Short mmCIF file of C-alpha atoms and ligand atoms in Angstrom, two decimals:
data_model
loop_
_atom_site.label_atom_id
_atom_site.label_comp_id
_atom_site.label_asym_id
_atom_site.label_seq_id
_atom_site.Cartn_x
_atom_site.Cartn_y
_atom_site.Cartn_z
CA MET Q 442 -0.40 0.33 -0.17
CA GLU Q 443 1.55 3.61 -0.91
CA HIS Q 444 1.80 5.85 2.77
CA GLY Q 445 3.80 7.69 0.75
CA ILE Q 446 1.39 10.66 0.97
CA ILE Q 447 -0.45 10.03 3.54
CA ALA Q 448 3.56 10.54 4.97
CA GLU Q 449 4.17 13.17 3.38
CA ILE Q 450 0.80 15.24 4.30
CA ALA Q 451 1.86 14.20 7.99
CA GLY Q 452 5.65 16.76 7.55
CA LYS Q 453 3.90 19.37 6.78
CA TYR Q 454 1.43 19.82 9.58
CA GLY Q 455 4.74 17.73 11.46
CA ALA Q 456 1.56 15.18 12.75
CA LYS Q 457 2.72 12.18 14.43
CA ILE Q 458 3.10 9.44 12.92
CA LEU Q 459 3.91 5.56 13.69
CA TYR Q 460 4.39 2.52 11.41
CA ASN Q 461 3.65 -0.86 12.72
CA GLU Q 462 1.79 0.28 15.26
CA LYS Q 463 -0.46 -2.15 18.58
CA ILE Q 464 -3.14 0.13 18.26
CA ALA Q 465 -3.60 -1.51 22.36
CA GLY Q 466 -2.34 0.86 23.92
CA HIS Q 467 -4.10 3.78 22.99
CA THR Q 468 -7.37 2.20 23.85
CA SER Q 469 -8.90 2.58 27.16
CA PHE Q 470 -9.69 -1.46 26.38
CA ASN Q 471 -5.52 -2.66 26.08
CA ILE Q 472 -6.83 -4.70 23.30
CA GLY Q 473 -5.42 -3.76 19.69
CA GLY Q 474 -3.49 -5.24 16.56
CA VAL Q 475 -1.05 -3.66 15.33
CA CYS Q 476 -1.93 -1.18 12.52
CA ASP Q 477 -0.16 0.10 9.95
CA VAL Q 478 0.25 3.13 9.88
CA VAL Q 479 -0.97 5.47 12.56
CA VAL Q 480 -1.57 9.84 11.96
CA MET Q 481 -1.81 12.24 15.24
CA PRO Q 482 -3.13 14.69 12.86
CA SER Q 483 -2.55 18.29 14.67
CA SER Q 484 -4.60 20.64 13.15
CA ALA Q 485 -8.55 20.89 10.71
CA ASP Q 486 -6.61 21.01 7.16
CA CYS Q 487 -4.43 18.04 8.52
CA ILE Q 488 -7.83 16.05 8.83
CA ARG Q 489 -8.78 16.81 5.91
CA GLU Q 490 -5.52 17.45 3.41
CA MET Q 491 -4.94 13.14 5.00
CA VAL Q 492 -8.99 12.10 4.28
CA SER Q 493 -8.44 13.46 0.65
CA ALA Q 494 -5.66 11.95 -0.45
CA CYS Q 495 -6.83 8.08 1.09
CA ARG Q 496 -10.46 9.08 -0.90
CA GLU Q 497 -8.71 9.66 -3.85
CA ASN Q 498 -5.88 6.87 -3.97
CA GLY Q 499 -8.73 4.15 -2.29
CA ILE Q 500 -6.83 3.90 0.63
CA LYS Q 501 -9.17 2.22 3.57
CA TYR Q 502 -8.12 4.65 6.69
CA TYR Q 503 -10.73 5.06 10.36
CA ILE Q 504 -10.95 7.38 12.29
CA PHE Q 505 -10.85 7.59 16.22
CA GLY Q 506 -11.05 10.05 18.95
CA ARG Q 507 -9.59 8.38 22.22
CA CYS Q 508 -10.82 4.74 21.15
CA THR Q 509 -12.47 4.57 24.99
CA ASN Q 510 -15.75 3.54 22.70
CA VAL Q 511 -14.20 0.34 20.22
CA LEU Q 512 -13.72 -2.67 20.70
CA ILE Q 513 -10.11 -3.39 17.97
CA SER Q 514 -9.23 -6.13 15.73
CA ASP Q 515 -6.60 -8.87 17.47
CA SER Q 516 -4.91 -8.76 13.25
CA GLY Q 517 -4.90 -4.68 13.50
CA LEU Q 518 -6.09 -2.71 10.59
CA ARG Q 519 -4.53 -2.23 7.22
CA GLY Q 520 -4.66 1.34 5.95
CA VAL Q 521 -4.10 3.85 7.58
CA VAL Q 522 -5.77 5.41 11.27
CA ILE Q 523 -6.01 8.79 11.77
CA LEU Q 524 -6.38 9.68 16.06
CA ILE Q 525 -7.83 12.57 16.37
CA GLY Q 526 -6.72 13.53 20.01
CA ASN Q 527 -3.99 15.58 21.82
CA ASP Q 528 -2.66 16.99 18.84
CA TYR Q 529 -5.89 18.99 17.82
CA SER Q 530 -7.55 19.40 21.30
CA ALA Q 531 -7.68 23.20 22.16
CA VAL Q 532 -10.94 24.71 23.90
CA LYS Q 533 -11.69 28.66 22.99
CA ARG Q 534 -14.08 30.76 25.50
CA GLU Q 535 -17.17 32.73 22.83
CA GLY Q 536 -19.60 33.89 25.19
CA ASP Q 537 -21.20 31.52 26.76
CA CYS Q 538 -20.24 29.33 24.37
CA LEU Q 539 -16.95 26.93 24.22
CA VAL Q 540 -15.42 26.58 20.68
CA CYS Q 541 -13.73 22.92 21.25
CA GLU Q 542 -11.58 20.70 18.69
CA SER Q 543 -12.93 17.27 18.31
CA GLY Q 544 -9.54 15.82 20.08
CA ALA Q 545 -10.56 18.04 23.28
CA PRO Q 546 -11.33 15.42 25.60
CA LEU Q 547 -14.00 15.87 27.58
CA VAL Q 548 -12.54 15.85 31.26
CA LYS Q 549 -10.71 19.16 29.30
CA VAL Q 550 -13.30 20.12 28.23
CA CYS Q 551 -15.16 20.64 31.50
CA ASN Q 552 -12.31 21.70 33.51
CA ALA Q 553 -12.38 24.37 31.20
CA ALA Q 554 -15.83 25.22 31.17
CA LYS Q 555 -15.71 24.64 35.39
CA GLU Q 556 -13.15 28.09 35.01
CA ALA Q 557 -14.62 30.52 33.04
CA GLY Q 558 -18.33 29.68 35.53
CA LEU Q 559 -20.68 27.79 33.50
CA THR Q 560 -22.60 25.66 33.50
CA GLY Q 561 -24.45 22.51 31.76
CA LEU Q 562 -21.99 20.35 30.86
CA GLU Q 563 -21.15 18.29 34.69
CA PHE Q 564 -22.59 15.34 33.52
CA ALA Q 565 -20.01 15.07 31.08
CA TYR Q 566 -17.21 15.20 33.90
CA GLY Q 567 -15.14 11.50 33.35
CA ILE Q 568 -16.35 9.43 30.72
CA PRO Q 569 -13.62 9.59 28.98
CA GLY Q 570 -13.22 10.13 25.24
CA SER Q 571 -13.20 12.90 22.89
CA VAL Q 572 -15.77 16.00 21.59
CA GLY Q 573 -15.53 14.03 18.26
CA GLY Q 574 -16.76 10.69 19.68
CA ALA Q 575 -18.44 11.95 22.07
CA LEU Q 576 -21.24 13.91 19.60
CA TYR Q 577 -20.82 10.39 17.40
CA MET Q 578 -22.17 8.65 19.18
CA ASN Q 579 -23.91 11.44 21.64
CA ALA Q 580 -23.14 10.55 24.54
CA GLY Q 581 -24.38 11.08 28.00
CA ALA Q 582 -24.38 10.12 31.63
CA TYR Q 583 -26.56 10.47 34.97
CA GLY Q 584 -29.04 12.37 32.97
CA GLY Q 585 -27.31 14.82 31.08
CA GLU Q 586 -26.46 13.75 27.12
CA MET Q 587 -24.56 15.71 24.01
CA LYS Q 588 -28.29 16.93 23.06
CA ASP Q 589 -28.82 19.45 25.79
CA VAL Q 590 -25.09 20.84 25.50
CA VAL Q 591 -23.88 21.34 21.66
CA SER Q 592 -24.83 24.22 19.10
CA TYR Q 593 -23.33 23.20 16.37
CA CYS Q 594 -19.85 21.66 14.90
CA GLU Q 595 -17.67 21.59 12.15
CA TYR Q 596 -17.25 18.74 9.63
CA LEU Q 597 -15.57 16.98 6.38
CA ASP Q 598 -18.50 16.04 4.16
CA SER Q 599 -18.22 13.49 2.34
CA ASP Q 600 -17.51 15.42 -0.67
CA GLY Q 601 -14.29 16.73 0.81
CA SER Q 602 -15.78 20.02 2.21
CA VAL Q 603 -16.09 21.65 5.37
CA LYS Q 604 -19.25 22.53 6.56
CA ARG Q 605 -21.05 23.72 9.67
CA MET Q 606 -24.21 21.57 11.32
CA GLU Q 607 -27.15 22.51 13.88
CA ALA Q 608 -27.49 21.04 16.61
CA ALA Q 609 -31.01 19.95 15.20
CA GLU Q 610 -29.96 18.68 12.06
CA MET Q 611 -28.21 15.99 14.17
CA CYS Q 612 -30.55 13.55 14.47
CA LEU Q 613 -29.12 13.06 17.97
CA SER Q 614 -31.48 11.02 20.39
CA TYR Q 615 -30.62 7.76 22.61
CA ARG Q 616 -25.93 6.95 21.92
CA HIS Q 617 -27.05 7.94 18.00
CA SER Q 618 -26.04 11.18 15.69
CA VAL Q 619 -25.75 12.03 12.16
CA PHE Q 620 -22.44 11.09 11.90
CA THR Q 621 -23.26 6.97 13.50
CA GLY Q 622 -22.26 4.77 10.53
CA SER Q 623 -21.62 8.05 7.94
CA ASP Q 624 -18.63 9.03 6.75
CA LYS Q 625 -18.93 12.92 7.63
CA VAL Q 626 -15.40 13.60 9.97
CA ILE Q 627 -16.09 16.01 13.40
CA LEU Q 628 -13.77 18.54 13.23
CA SER Q 629 -14.88 21.36 15.95
CA VAL Q 630 -17.55 21.20 18.35
CA CYS Q 631 -19.31 24.66 20.34
CA PHE Q 632 -21.41 24.02 23.49
CA ARG Q 633 -23.62 26.38 24.56
CA LEU Q 634 -23.83 26.49 28.44
CA SER Q 635 -25.18 29.03 30.92
CA GLY Q 636 -23.15 31.43 33.44
CA GLY Q 637 -22.96 29.28 36.67
CA ASP Q 638 -20.99 29.17 39.83
CA SER Q 639 -17.73 28.02 39.58
CA GLU Q 640 -17.51 26.04 42.81
CA ALA Q 641 -20.76 24.61 42.41
CA ILE Q 642 -20.18 23.90 39.45
CA ALA Q 643 -16.70 21.83 41.09
CA ALA Q 644 -18.68 20.41 43.17
CA LYS Q 645 -21.29 18.62 40.96
CA MET Q 646 -18.75 17.07 38.68
CA SER Q 647 -16.72 16.02 42.14
CA GLU Q 648 -20.77 13.83 42.98
CA THR Q 649 -20.12 13.04 39.04
CA MET Q 650 -16.81 11.37 39.46
CA GLN Q 651 -17.72 9.96 42.99
CA LYS Q 652 -20.22 8.18 41.40
CA ARG Q 653 -18.80 6.61 38.67
CA ARG Q 654 -15.26 5.59 41.01
CA ASP Q 655 -17.87 3.99 42.44
CA LYS Q 656 -20.51 2.14 41.14
CA GLN Q 657 -17.83 1.71 37.85
CA PRO Q 658 -14.27 -0.99 37.60
CA LEU Q 659 -12.11 1.73 36.70
CA GLU Q 660 -8.87 -0.03 37.49
CA TYR Q 661 -9.54 -2.47 34.66
CA PRO Q 662 -9.53 -1.82 31.13
CA SER Q 663 -13.01 -1.03 29.28
CA ALA Q 664 -14.92 0.23 27.18
CA GLY Q 665 -17.27 1.46 29.43
CA SER Q 666 -21.29 -0.22 29.12
CA THR Q 667 -20.72 -2.90 26.86
CA PHE Q 668 -24.14 -2.97 25.94
CA LYS Q 669 -27.75 -0.34 25.02
CA ARG Q 670 -29.82 0.23 27.19
CA PRO Q 671 -32.55 -2.01 26.35
CA GLU Q 672 -36.20 0.51 26.39
CA GLY Q 673 -37.91 -0.16 29.25
CA TYR Q 674 -35.22 -2.26 31.40
CA PHE Q 675 -31.12 -1.77 32.30
CA ALA Q 676 -28.27 -4.62 30.61
CA ALA Q 677 -26.50 -5.04 34.05
CA LYS Q 678 -29.25 -6.35 36.30
CA LEU Q 679 -31.21 -8.52 33.29
CA ILE Q 680 -26.84 -9.66 33.36
CA GLU Q 681 -26.84 -10.61 36.10
CA ASP Q 682 -29.87 -11.82 36.46
CA SER Q 683 -28.47 -14.63 34.47
CA GLY Q 684 -26.11 -15.06 36.65
CA LEU Q 685 -23.34 -14.09 34.67
CA LYS Q 686 -21.53 -11.65 36.87
CA GLY Q 687 -17.84 -12.28 36.96
CA TYR Q 688 -18.32 -14.75 33.67
CA THR Q 689 -15.48 -14.60 32.78
CA ARG Q 690 -13.63 -16.29 28.92
CA GLY Q 691 -10.06 -15.28 28.74
CA GLY Q 692 -9.10 -12.64 29.88
CA ALA Q 693 -12.80 -11.13 29.44
CA GLN Q 694 -14.40 -11.09 32.42
CA VAL Q 695 -18.63 -9.49 33.39
CA SER Q 696 -17.22 -7.02 35.73
CA GLU Q 697 -18.54 -8.25 39.85
CA LYS Q 698 -18.50 -5.11 40.12
CA HIS Q 699 -20.87 -3.37 37.13
CA SER Q 700 -22.42 -6.90 35.59
CA GLY Q 701 -22.78 -3.71 32.39
CA PHE Q 702 -19.22 -3.36 31.82
CA VAL Q 703 -17.07 -6.55 29.84
CA ILE Q 704 -13.49 -5.27 31.58
CA ASN Q 705 -10.51 -6.57 30.38
CA ARG Q 706 -8.98 -8.43 33.49
CA GLY Q 707 -5.29 -9.37 30.92
CA GLY Q 708 -4.11 -10.34 28.52
CA ALA Q 709 -7.39 -10.36 26.96
CA THR Q 710 -7.64 -10.37 23.06
CA CYS Q 711 -10.98 -9.12 20.68
CA LYS Q 712 -11.86 -12.51 20.36
CA ASP Q 713 -12.51 -13.12 23.86
CA VAL Q 714 -14.22 -9.82 24.49
CA CYS Q 715 -16.91 -10.88 21.15
CA ASP Q 716 -16.70 -14.28 22.40
CA ILE Q 717 -17.70 -13.31 25.78
CA ILE Q 718 -19.80 -10.13 23.85
CA SER Q 719 -22.35 -13.13 22.54
CA ASP Q 720 -22.43 -15.77 25.28
CA ILE Q 721 -24.04 -12.63 27.68
CA GLN Q 722 -26.67 -12.16 24.21
CA ALA Q 723 -27.40 -15.73 23.92
CA LYS Q 724 -27.90 -16.83 28.04
CA VAL Q 725 -30.09 -12.86 28.71
CA LEU Q 726 -32.53 -13.37 24.96
CA ALA Q 727 -33.10 -17.51 25.61
CA ASP Q 728 -34.03 -15.98 30.08
CA SER Q 729 -35.86 -12.74 29.11
CA GLY Q 730 -36.31 -12.70 25.51
CA VAL Q 731 -34.59 -9.45 26.21
CA LYS Q 732 -31.58 -8.48 22.64
CA LEU Q 733 -28.98 -6.27 24.33
CA GLU Q 734 -27.54 -4.69 21.48
CA CYS Q 735 -23.27 -3.90 21.31
CA GLU Q 736 -23.34 -0.22 22.40
CA LEU Q 737 -18.96 -0.04 22.10
CA ILE Q 738 -18.35 -0.27 18.31
CA LYS Q 739 -16.56 -3.27 17.00
CA VAL Q 740 -13.85 -2.29 13.81
CA GLU Q 741 -11.60 -5.51 12.01
C1 FAD M 1214 -14.56 3.69 31.83
C2 FAD M 1214 -15.75 4.35 30.95
C3 FAD M 1214 -16.81 5.30 31.24
C4 FAD M 1214 -17.45 5.24 30.24
N1 FAD M 1214 -18.75 5.76 30.63
C5 FAD M 1214 -19.92 6.85 29.42
C6 FAD M 1214 -20.75 7.62 29.78
O1 FAD M 1214 -21.39 7.63 31.47
N2 FAD M 1214 -21.51 7.29 28.93
C7 FAD M 1214 -20.91 7.37 27.16
O2 FAD M 1214 -22.36 8.12 26.11
N3 FAD M 1214 -20.22 6.80 26.50
C8 FAD M 1214 -19.08 6.10 27.61
N4 FAD M 1214 -18.13 5.85 28.02
C9 FAD M 1214 -17.75 5.32 26.23
C10 FAD M 1214 -16.41 6.67 25.95
O3 FAD M 1214 -16.13 7.24 26.03
C11 FAD M 1214 -17.36 7.33 24.96
O4 FAD M 1214 -18.79 6.85 23.08
C12 FAD M 1214 -17.15 8.80 24.04
O5 FAD M 1214 -18.01 9.55 23.70
C13 FAD M 1214 -16.69 7.72 23.44
O6 FAD M 1214 -15.38 8.67 22.76
P1 FAD M 1214 -14.01 8.60 22.25
O7 FAD M 1214 -13.77 10.35 21.19
O8 FAD M 1214 -13.18 7.60 23.14
O9 FAD M 1214 -14.40 7.39 20.22
P2 FAD M 1214 -13.53 6.36 19.62
O10 FAD M 1214 -14.27 5.32 20.79
O11 FAD M 1214 -12.50 6.92 19.08
O12 FAD M 1214 -14.33 6.30 18.14
C14 FAD M 1214 -15.36 5.92 18.43
C15 FAD M 1214 -16.72 6.27 16.59
O13 FAD M 1214 -16.56 7.11 17.40
C16 FAD M 1214 -16.51 8.19 16.03
N5 FAD M 1214 -15.72 9.18 16.21
C17 FAD M 1214 -14.74 9.51 17.16
N6 FAD M 1214 -13.90 10.27 16.36
C18 FAD M 1214 -14.13 11.21 15.93
C19 FAD M 1214 -14.48 12.40 14.93
N7 FAD M 1214 -13.98 14.16 15.50
N8 FAD M 1214 -15.86 12.49 13.67
C20 FAD M 1214 -17.43 11.47 13.32
N9 FAD M 1214 -16.67 9.50 14.38
C21 FAD M 1214 -15.71 9.88 15.18
C22 FAD M 1214 -15.34 6.76 15.58
O14 FAD M 1214 -15.04 5.87 13.93
C23 FAD M 1214 -16.16 5.76 16.46
O15 FAD M 1214 -17.01 4.54 15.16
C24 FAD M 1214 -17.82 5.01 28.58
C25 FAD M 1214 -16.43 4.58 28.27
C26 FAD M 1214 -15.64 4.35 29.17
C27 FAD M 1214 -14.28 3.82 29.27
#
């Protein structure tokens, strides 16, 4: 495969480029094999040129943020993996809004909101993803979701042009947006917040983080909730009722702390996780008649 063009663009923008890179170390699950090329773009122009070059040259490419909601194949990925993260993560205040580059971690955005005395994003504190990944799937927690706070975004469209989209056009619903499954690349997101008290915001953020520490197995690598919440049920309860708490396949385990999380107990492979997911889905379907749908995204 011709990587020269990607290396050239990376060089032009000073973007990091890694060859034969094991992706596991870039994921919250610590799973995933060796990828041909991994790049970390440093600007919107860099992303645009890289994506255009891949499209024009028939090079397969993948867009990820902080890889906290993905399960990547043990054989890695062929083509170019574009990780939009720390090198493209500026956060700028404009009145009651925060305009964020899509690689900005939500934690950084929440802290910026707190420092600016802007309220609305406290619910997102502790979601380990990027702004782009969060908008892609309308991330949410503790009664809040991206839908409540997004004003507009800029994105790279299929034809290579950069466009603006208002929140009302994004079809934001439970773990879904207009970007889900599309080839649009989110470049920046504007959050519209309201004036608040920094101390009260900080207190709410700490409370949210404490709830996560108490309930979630944060001490182990995972991709967060493995399954979406089925209408009228809780995935964790169904899994527990099926006697699967602590159930293990290879290095993957249904967390003993929170049955909604499959965790990596050490050395788990993508196959272990896929196997455990299939087992859970089959048992829960047989026991409760509910079909659990994955929230994490399998990529191969
Ligand atoms: C411990 C833990 C707790 C979690 N808690 C929550 C929670 O409370 N609520 C919740 O909703 N989620 C939660 N998650 C899941 C995850 O953090 C969120 O889904 C997050 O929004 C994913 O962002 P990311 O940058 O990691 O996306 P990635 O995992 O990198 O990517 C996810 C998807 O988004 C796409 N994508 C990423 N960036 C872009 C972009 N710029 N343009 C276009 N597409 C893009 C990717 O192609 C992929 O399909 C949790 C995960 C962990 C590990």
